[in-house]
mmCIF file of C-alpha atoms in Angstrom:
data_model
loop_
_atom_site.group_PDB
_atom_site.id
_atom_site.type_symbol
_atom_site.label_atom_id
_atom_site.label_comp_id
_atom_site.label_asym_id
_atom_site.label_seq_id
_atom_site.Cartn_x
_atom_site.Cartn_y
_atom_site.Cartn_z
ATOM 1 C CA MET A 287 0.000 0.000 0.000
ATOM 2 C CA LEU A 288 0.971 3.607 -0.449
ATOM 3 C CA ALA A 289 -0.224 6.285 1.951
ATOM 4 C CA TRP A 290 0.897 9.663 3.195
ATOM 5 C CA MET A 291 2.592 10.523 6.451
ATOM 6 C CA ASP A 292 3.377 13.814 8.045
ATOM 7 C CA GLU A 293 5.721 14.399 10.966
ATOM 8 C CA ARG A 294 3.045 13.560 13.535
ATOM 9 C CA ALA A 295 2.106 10.325 11.766
ATOM 10 C CA LEU A 296 5.759 9.297 11.602
ATOM 11 C CA GLY A 297 6.154 10.156 15.282
ATOM 12 C CA ALA A 298 3.140 7.997 16.217
ATOM 13 C CA THR A 299 4.519 5.187 14.045
ATOM 14 C CA LEU A 300 7.909 5.319 15.786
ATOM 15 C CA THR A 301 6.356 5.563 19.253
ATOM 16 C CA THR A 302 3.762 2.785 18.907
ATOM 17 C CA GLY A 303 5.552 0.473 16.460
ATOM 18 C CA GLN A 304 2.380 0.422 14.335
ATOM 19 C CA THR A 305 1.836 2.460 11.172
ATOM 20 C CA HIS A 306 -0.005 5.760 11.365
ATOM 21 C CA PHE A 307 -0.738 7.935 8.355
ATOM 22 C CA TYR A 308 -2.211 11.280 7.377
ATOM 23 C CA SER A 309 -5.137 11.420 4.978
ATOM 24 C CA ARG A 310 -4.889 14.482 2.769
ATOM 25 C CA SER A 311 -8.452 14.050 1.484
ATOM 26 C CA ARG A 312 -10.013 13.670 4.935
ATOM 27 C CA ARG A 313 -7.486 15.972 6.563
ATOM 28 C CA LYS A 314 -7.010 13.693 9.501
ATOM 29 C CA HIS A 315 -4.532 11.303 10.958
ATOM 30 C CA TRP A 316 -5.384 7.631 10.929
ATOM 31 C CA HIS A 317 -4.081 4.493 12.525
ATOM 32 C CA LYS A 318 -3.917 1.622 10.058
ATOM 33 C CA GLY A 319 -6.048 -1.156 11.549
ATOM 34 C CA GLY A 320 -7.705 1.164 14.077
ATOM 35 C CA THR A 321 -11.155 0.117 12.855
ATOM 36 C CA SER A 322 -10.487 -3.252 11.257
ATOM 37 C CA GLY A 323 -7.822 -4.608 13.570
ATOM 38 C CA HIS A 324 -5.645 -5.038 10.474
ATOM 39 C CA VAL A 325 -2.702 -3.256 12.004
ATOM 40 C CA GLN A 326 0.848 -3.224 10.668
ATOM 41 C CA TYR A 327 3.700 -3.987 13.060
ATOM 42 C CA VAL A 328 6.710 -2.050 11.833
ATOM 43 C CA GLU A 329 9.833 -4.100 11.219
ATOM 44 C CA SER A 330 11.962 -1.459 9.509
ATOM 45 C CA ILE A 331 11.705 2.025 8.079
ATOM 46 C CA ALA A 332 14.053 3.062 5.280
ATOM 47 C CA ILE A 333 14.236 6.626 3.988
ATOM 48 C CA ASP A 334 15.219 7.539 0.455
ATOM 49 C CA CYS A 335 18.168 9.619 -0.722
ATOM 50 C CA ASP A 336 16.379 12.960 -0.733
ATOM 51 C CA GLY A 337 14.351 12.232 2.357
ATOM 52 C CA ASP A 338 10.789 12.431 1.083
ATOM 53 C CA VAL A 339 9.792 8.776 0.749
ATOM 54 C CA LEU A 340 9.718 6.052 3.402
ATOM 55 C CA LEU A 341 9.798 2.343 2.674
ATOM 56 C CA ILE A 342 8.252 0.547 5.626
ATOM 57 C CA LYS A 343 8.459 -3.189 6.057
ATOM 58 C CA ALA A 344 5.752 -4.412 8.401
ATOM 59 C CA ARG A 345 4.045 -7.541 9.651
ATOM 60 C CA GLN A 346 0.510 -7.166 8.290
ATOM 61 C CA MET A 347 -2.455 -8.416 10.300
ATOM 62 C CA GLY A 348 -5.329 -9.449 8.014
ATOM 63 C CA GLY A 349 -5.154 -7.405 4.837
ATOM 64 C CA ALA A 350 -3.825 -3.957 3.988
ATOM 65 C CA CYS A 351 -6.324 -3.242 1.233
ATOM 66 C CA HIS A 352 -9.834 -1.834 1.716
ATOM 67 C CA GLU A 353 -11.002 -4.213 -0.994
ATOM 68 C CA GLY A 354 -10.210 -7.229 1.162
ATOM 69 C CA TYR A 355 -6.829 -8.196 -0.252
ATOM 70 C CA ARG A 356 -3.615 -8.671 1.679
ATOM 71 C CA SER A 357 -1.922 -6.049 -0.526
ATOM 72 C CA CYS A 358 -3.393 -3.200 -2.551
ATOM 73 C CA PHE A 359 -1.307 -4.550 -5.436
ATOM 74 C CA PHE A 360 -3.578 -7.490 -6.227
ATOM 75 C CA ARG A 361 -3.601 -6.928 -9.992
ATOM 76 C CA ARG A 362 -0.844 -6.870 -12.559
ATOM 77 C CA ILE A 363 -0.429 -5.168 -15.918
ATOM 78 C CA THR A 364 0.627 -7.627 -18.610
ATOM 79 C CA SER A 365 3.229 -6.725 -21.237
ATOM 80 C CA GLY A 366 0.270 -6.298 -23.585
ATOM 81 C CA GLY A 367 -1.283 -3.719 -21.262
ATOM 82 C CA ARG A 368 -4.097 -5.878 -19.887
ATOM 83 C CA ILE A 369 -4.966 -5.906 -16.175
ATOM 84 C CA GLU A 370 -5.153 -9.315 -14.505
ATOM 85 C CA LEU A 371 -6.057 -10.389 -10.971
ATOM 86 C CA ILE A 372 -3.108 -12.020 -9.186
ATOM 87 C CA ALA A 373 -4.477 -12.590 -5.665
ATOM 88 C CA GLU A 374 -7.528 -13.713 -3.733
ATOM 89 C CA PRO A 375 -9.239 -11.655 -1.001
ATOM 90 C CA VAL A 376 -8.274 -12.548 2.565
ATOM 91 C CA PHE A 377 -11.302 -10.923 4.230
ATOM 92 C CA ASP A 378 -14.774 -9.654 3.406
ATOM 93 C CA ALA A 379 -14.386 -5.889 3.035
ATOM 94 C CA ARG A 380 -18.122 -5.261 3.446
ATOM 95 C CA THR A 381 -18.238 -7.057 6.777
ATOM 96 C CA VAL A 382 -15.129 -5.328 8.075
ATOM 97 C CA TYR A 383 -15.751 -1.766 6.912
ATOM 98 C CA GLY A 384 -19.529 -1.781 6.319
ATOM 99 C CA SER A 385 -21.301 -0.578 3.204
ATOM 100 C CA SER A 386 -22.149 2.901 4.574
ATOM 101 C CA ARG A 387 -18.487 3.700 5.077
ATOM 102 C CA GLU A 388 -17.776 2.427 1.565
ATOM 103 C CA THR A 389 -20.279 4.964 0.204
ATOM 104 C CA GLY A 390 -19.070 7.741 2.483
ATOM 105 C CA GLN A 391 -15.541 7.590 1.195
ATOM 106 C CA ALA A 392 -16.407 7.384 -2.475
ATOM 107 C CA SER A 393 -16.681 11.169 -2.591
ATOM 108 C CA ALA A 394 -13.088 11.637 -1.504
ATOM 109 C CA LYS A 395 -11.571 9.828 -4.460
ATOM 110 C CA SER A 396 -9.797 12.887 -5.843
ATOM 111 C CA ASP A 397 -6.999 12.064 -3.450
ATOM 112 C CA ARG A 398 -7.058 8.466 -4.414
ATOM 113 C CA ALA A 399 -3.738 7.140 -3.215
ATOM 114 C CA LEU A 400 -4.902 7.919 0.290
ATOM 115 C CA ASP A 401 -7.946 5.774 0.011
ATOM 116 C CA SER A 402 -6.165 2.699 -1.215
ATOM 117 C CA ALA A 403 -5.991 1.393 2.313
ATOM 118 C CA ARG A 404 -8.336 1.820 5.221
ATOM 119 C CA GLU A 405 -8.359 2.057 8.950
ATOM 120 C CA MET B 796 13.224 4.206 -5.931
ATOM 121 C CA LEU B 797 10.078 6.181 -6.421
ATOM 122 C CA ALA B 798 9.433 8.138 -9.608
ATOM 123 C CA TRP B 799 6.500 9.382 -11.620
ATOM 124 C CA MET B 800 5.036 7.936 -14.779
ATOM 125 C CA ASP B 801 2.450 9.244 -17.134
ATOM 126 C CA GLU B 802 0.656 7.266 -19.822
ATOM 127 C CA ARG B 803 3.482 7.725 -22.343
ATOM 128 C CA ALA B 804 6.128 6.600 -19.824
ATOM 129 C CA LEU B 805 4.091 3.517 -18.984
ATOM 130 C CA GLY B 806 3.631 2.810 -22.688
ATOM 131 C CA ALA B 807 7.398 3.049 -23.296
ATOM 132 C CA THR B 808 8.013 0.812 -20.281
ATOM 133 C CA LEU B 809 5.619 -1.847 -21.598
ATOM 134 C CA THR B 810 6.982 -1.637 -25.144
ATOM 135 C CA THR B 811 10.702 -1.729 -24.323
ATOM 136 C CA GLY B 812 10.653 -3.823 -21.134
ATOM 137 C CA GLN B 813 12.791 -1.143 -19.440
ATOM 138 C CA THR B 814 11.488 1.510 -17.073
ATOM 139 C CA HIS B 815 10.676 4.975 -18.390
ATOM 140 C CA PHE B 816 9.439 7.812 -16.211
ATOM 141 C CA TYR B 817 8.189 11.379 -16.394
ATOM 142 C CA SER B 818 9.997 14.104 -14.471
ATOM 143 C CA ARG B 819 7.529 16.691 -13.214
ATOM 144 C CA SER B 820 10.300 19.125 -12.252
ATOM 145 C CA ARG B 821 12.104 18.915 -15.606
ATOM 146 C CA ARG B 822 8.876 18.364 -17.557
ATOM 147 C CA LYS B 823 10.375 15.637 -19.647
ATOM 148 C CA HIS B 824 10.303 11.921 -20.095
ATOM 149 C CA TRP B 825 13.367 9.963 -19.104
ATOM 150 C CA HIS B 826 14.669 6.467 -19.598
ATOM 151 C CA LYS B 827 16.179 5.080 -16.413
ATOM 152 C CA GLY B 828 19.775 4.153 -17.293
ATOM 153 C CA GLY B 829 19.722 6.133 -20.538
ATOM 154 C CA THR B 830 22.838 8.050 -19.450
ATOM 155 C CA SER B 831 24.421 5.717 -16.899
ATOM 156 C CA GLY B 832 23.583 2.346 -18.424
ATOM 157 C CA HIS B 833 21.924 1.485 -15.110
ATOM 158 C CA VAL B 834 18.716 0.331 -16.748
ATOM 159 C CA GLN B 835 15.944 -1.616 -15.078
ATOM 160 C CA TYR B 836 14.601 -4.715 -16.834
ATOM 161 C CA VAL B 837 10.956 -5.030 -15.886
ATOM 162 C CA GLU B 838 9.946 -8.346 -14.379
ATOM 163 C CA SER B 839 6.417 -7.452 -13.245
ATOM 164 C CA ILE B 840 4.136 -4.463 -12.899
ATOM 165 C CA ALA B 841 1.401 -4.511 -10.270
ATOM 166 C CA ILE B 842 -1.246 -1.812 -10.021
ATOM 167 C CA ASP B 843 -2.984 -0.820 -6.808
ATOM 168 C CA CYS B 844 -6.676 -1.011 -5.952
ATOM 169 C CA ASP B 845 -7.572 2.493 -7.090
ATOM 170 C CA GLY B 846 -5.240 2.458 -10.053
ATOM 171 C CA ASP B 847 -2.894 5.336 -9.290
ATOM 172 C CA VAL B 848 0.238 3.557 -8.047
ATOM 173 C CA LEU B 849 2.400 0.979 -9.807
ATOM 174 C CA LEU B 850 4.728 -1.444 -8.043
ATOM 175 C CA ILE B 851 7.400 -2.493 -10.526
ATOM 176 C CA LYS B 852 9.765 -5.347 -9.865
ATOM 177 C CA ALA B 853 12.849 -5.044 -12.035
ATOM 178 C CA ARG B 854 16.319 -6.433 -12.544
ATOM 179 C CA GLN B 855 18.549 -3.450 -11.741
ATOM 180 C CA MET B 856 21.798 -2.918 -13.636
ATOM 181 C CA GLY B 857 24.339 -1.064 -11.474
ATOM 182 C CA GLY B 858 22.482 1.115 -9.005
ATOM 183 C CA ALA B 859 19.130 2.868 -9.019
ATOM 184 C CA CYS B 860 20.190 5.801 -6.883
ATOM 185 C CA HIS B 861 21.911 8.964 -8.137
ATOM 186 C CA GLU B 862 24.058 8.875 -5.005
ATOM 187 C CA GLY B 863 25.702 5.646 -6.121
ATOM 188 C CA TYR B 864 23.690 3.129 -4.125
ATOM 189 C CA ARG B 865 21.845 0.123 -5.468
ATOM 190 C CA SER B 866 18.614 1.439 -3.934
ATOM 191 C CA CYS B 867 17.569 4.958 -2.976
ATOM 192 C CA PHE B 868 16.605 3.473 0.392
ATOM 193 C CA PHE B 869 20.154 3.161 1.729
ATOM 194 C CA ARG B 870 19.385 4.634 5.148
ATOM 195 C CA ARG B 871 17.021 3.573 7.888
ATOM 196 C CA ILE B 872 15.217 5.420 10.644
ATOM 197 C CA THR B 873 15.763 3.783 14.029
ATOM 198 C CA SER B 874 12.941 3.424 16.562
ATOM 199 C CA GLY B 875 14.579 6.343 18.351
ATOM 200 C CA GLY B 876 14.289 8.500 15.235
ATOM 201 C CA ARG B 877 17.951 8.477 14.226
ATOM 202 C CA ILE B 878 19.024 7.991 10.594
ATOM 203 C CA GLU B 879 21.614 5.274 9.932
ATOM 204 C CA LEU B 880 23.383 4.136 6.785
ATOM 205 C CA ILE B 881 22.481 0.540 5.866
ATOM 206 C CA ALA B 882 24.263 0.069 2.528
ATOM 207 C CA GLU B 883 27.488 0.756 0.674
ATOM 208 C CA PRO B 884 27.689 2.551 -2.690
ATOM 209 C CA VAL B 885 27.958 0.292 -5.745
ATOM 210 C CA PHE B 886 29.299 2.939 -8.120
ATOM 211 C CA ASP B 887 30.934 6.363 -8.069
ATOM 212 C CA ALA B 888 28.115 8.811 -8.744
ATOM 213 C CA ARG B 889 30.513 11.618 -9.721
ATOM 214 C CA THR B 890 32.166 9.505 -12.399
ATOM 215 C CA VAL B 891 28.854 8.270 -13.797
ATOM 216 C CA TYR B 892 26.823 11.469 -13.738
ATOM 217 C CA GLY B 893 29.543 14.139 -13.538
ATOM 218 C CA SER B 894 29.683 16.991 -11.060
ATOM 219 C CA SER B 895 28.118 19.584 -13.413
ATOM 220 C CA ARG B 896 24.974 17.511 -13.733
ATOM 221 C CA GLU B 897 24.873 17.123 -9.966
ATOM 222 C CA THR B 898 24.896 20.924 -9.606
ATOM 223 C CA GLY B 899 22.441 21.440 -12.433
ATOM 224 C CA GLN B 900 19.741 19.365 -10.827
ATOM 225 C CA ALA B 901 20.105 20.806 -7.355
ATOM 226 C CA SER B 902 17.799 23.674 -8.328
ATOM 227 C CA ALA B 903 14.944 21.357 -9.149
ATOM 228 C CA LYS B 904 14.658 19.926 -5.665
ATOM 229 C CA SER B 905 11.155 21.258 -5.032
ATOM 230 C CA ASP B 906 9.885 18.163 -6.781
ATOM 231 C CA ARG B 907 12.261 15.987 -4.874
ATOM 232 C CA ALA B 908 10.823 12.509 -5.273
ATOM 233 C CA LEU B 909 11.542 12.822 -8.957
ATOM 234 C CA ASP B 910 15.178 13.455 -8.439
ATOM 235 C CA SER B 911 15.800 10.489 -6.203
ATOM 236 C CA ALA B 912 16.974 8.475 -9.168
ATOM 237 C CA ARG B 913 18.756 9.507 -12.322
ATOM 238 C CA GLU B 914 19.057 8.641 -15.938
#
């Protein structure tokens, strides 16, 4: 998954050992797994050469993706440009997040990378 | 490394089997390894749930990072918040890219994620 952090989210991640992010579309901080229990236990945090991207390796409880998959990257693009499914869901997203929440977030899709994973 | 693609860059990546990107700061397309020979041979391209992030697995020639490391993620953040080096350079960045180029790109750092890797 890819999500945004600010300084406070990184601080909470370092302090708790679980990932915290900042949603630009909802303008709020969120704790990955706070609602679903699908938390991420941080194993390592690498920072890139110019210091604006973090690569976090974590032990994922349940699934990272709001669509019920372990990873948000559950499809691949073939060399011919087609999109193919490459994974099976690991949980029922509707049961975990509820359909009302699904609808509620659909309006915030302009900042889409933020919504690729859920609390 | 993290870099931006647009439709044309993705098309070139699919067609050639080597990664191509789009630099937002320089407003031009670039072929990773075009200058240095440090190309990336694409092994797989996954796309995330909402279709705005690609995760590309590639066979890296030389190093991906303009600072001479195999990966741009050559430092880690400790649980105490300190930054530590976790890798050794694999090539001499000054020899490969030249010092003038180094200076030339320093002014484009406002769009920093783009400059974390070089041609």
